[in-house]
Coordinates of C-alpha atoms in Angstrom, one line a residue:
M606 CA 80.4 -135.0 -64.8
A607 CA 81.2 -136.7 -61.5
H608 CA 81.7 -140.5 -61.5
R609 CA 80.7 -142.7 -58.6
A610 CA 83.3 -144.9 -57.1
S611 CA 83.1 -148.4 -58.5
G612 CA 82.8 -151.3 -56.1
P613 CA 81.6 -154.8 -56.8
A614 CA 78.7 -154.7 -59.2
E615 CA 75.3 -155.7 -57.8
P616 CA 73.5 -158.4 -59.7
R617 CA 70.5 -157.3 -61.7
R618 CA 67.3 -158.4 -59.9
W619 CA 65.8 -161.7 -60.9
S620 CA 62.2 -162.5 -60.4
D621 CA 62.7 -166.3 -60.3
L622 CA 66.1 -167.3 -58.9
P623 CA 66.3 -171.0 -57.8
R624 CA 65.4 -171.6 -54.2
E625 CA 68.0 -172.7 -51.6
E626 CA 66.8 -176.3 -51.9
A627 CA 67.3 -176.4 -55.7
V628 CA 70.9 -175.0 -55.3
R629 CA 71.6 -177.5 -52.6
A630 CA 70.4 -180.4 -54.9
A631 CA 72.5 -179.1 -57.8
V632 CA 75.8 -178.9 -55.9
G633 CA 75.3 -181.2 -52.8
P634 CA 74.8 -180.2 -49.2
E635 CA 78.5 -179.9 -48.2
T636 CA 79.4 -177.8 -51.2
F637 CA 76.3 -175.7 -50.7
A638 CA 77.2 -175.0 -47.1
R639 CA 80.8 -173.9 -48.0
G640 CA 79.5 -171.7 -50.9
A641 CA 76.9 -170.1 -48.6
A642 CA 79.7 -169.2 -46.2
Y643 CA 81.7 -167.6 -49.1
A644 CA 78.6 -165.6 -50.1
K645 CA 78.0 -164.4 -46.6
A646 CA 81.6 -163.4 -46.2
G647 CA 81.3 -161.1 -49.3
R648 CA 83.6 -163.1 -51.5
V649 CA 81.4 -162.8 -54.6
H650 CA 81.9 -159.9 -57.0
F651 CA 79.4 -159.9 -59.9
L652 CA 80.7 -159.1 -63.3
T653 CA 77.5 -160.0 -65.3
S654 CA 74.0 -160.7 -64.3
D655 CA 71.7 -161.4 -67.2
P656 CA 68.2 -162.6 -66.2
E657 CA 67.0 -162.7 -69.8
H658 CA 69.7 -165.3 -70.8
R659 CA 69.7 -166.8 -67.3
V660 CA 73.4 -166.3 -66.8
L661 CA 75.6 -165.1 -63.9
F662 CA 79.3 -164.5 -64.2
A663 CA 81.3 -163.5 -61.1
A664 CA 84.8 -163.4 -59.6
V665 CA 84.9 -165.3 -56.3
A666 CA 87.7 -164.9 -53.9
G667 CA 89.0 -168.3 -52.8
T668 CA 92.3 -169.7 -51.6
A669 CA 94.2 -168.8 -54.8
R670 CA 95.9 -165.4 -55.3
Q671 CA 93.5 -164.5 -58.1
P672 CA 89.7 -164.8 -57.7
Y673 CA 88.1 -167.7 -59.5
Q674 CA 86.1 -166.9 -62.6
T675 CA 82.7 -168.5 -62.2
F676 CA 80.0 -168.9 -64.8
V677 CA 76.5 -170.1 -63.9
Q678 CA 73.7 -171.1 -66.2
V679 CA 70.8 -170.4 -63.8
G680 CA 68.0 -173.0 -63.5
D681 CA 64.4 -172.1 -62.8
A682 CA 62.8 -171.3 -59.5
R683 CA 60.8 -174.5 -59.4
G684 CA 63.9 -176.7 -59.7
V685 CA 62.7 -178.3 -62.9
R686 CA 65.8 -177.2 -64.8
P687 CA 68.7 -177.3 -62.4
S688 CA 71.5 -174.7 -62.3
T689 CA 74.9 -175.7 -63.5
G690 CA 78.2 -173.8 -63.3
R691 CA 81.8 -173.9 -64.3
C692 CA 84.7 -172.4 -62.5
T693 CA 88.5 -171.9 -62.9
C694 CA 89.1 -173.7 -59.6
P695 CA 90.4 -177.3 -59.5
M696 CA 86.9 -178.8 -59.1
V697 CA 85.7 -177.1 -62.3
V698 CA 82.0 -178.0 -62.2
N699 CA 79.3 -177.2 -59.6
C700 CA 81.8 -176.2 -56.9
K701 CA 81.4 -174.1 -53.8
H702 CA 82.1 -171.0 -56.0
V703 CA 79.1 -171.8 -58.2
A704 CA 77.0 -172.2 -55.0
A705 CA 78.4 -168.9 -53.6
V706 CA 77.3 -167.1 -56.8
L707 CA 73.8 -168.5 -56.7
V708 CA 73.4 -167.7 -52.9
A709 CA 74.7 -164.2 -53.4
A710 CA 72.4 -163.5 -56.3

């Protein structure tokens, strides 16, 4: 049986990811802009995307040698429950890597 080459995993499709405004409100406008640039540059590699449990886990290439491990508890699309995330970067909580994961999803 032939195996396909493995690249970065694509996230499972979500029907209700938070809108850009909700992500910006969760992390702040400057952090959002930096995270969006990371997402557009292809720095996000999804390891887990679980719409049922509202969780995203990804490795995000940053300035360190090793990618930052980033875990996001995804809020709702209306912004009633905000998204929150933790990362192995020095900022730890709701950093640009968290924003990048949400934008890339």
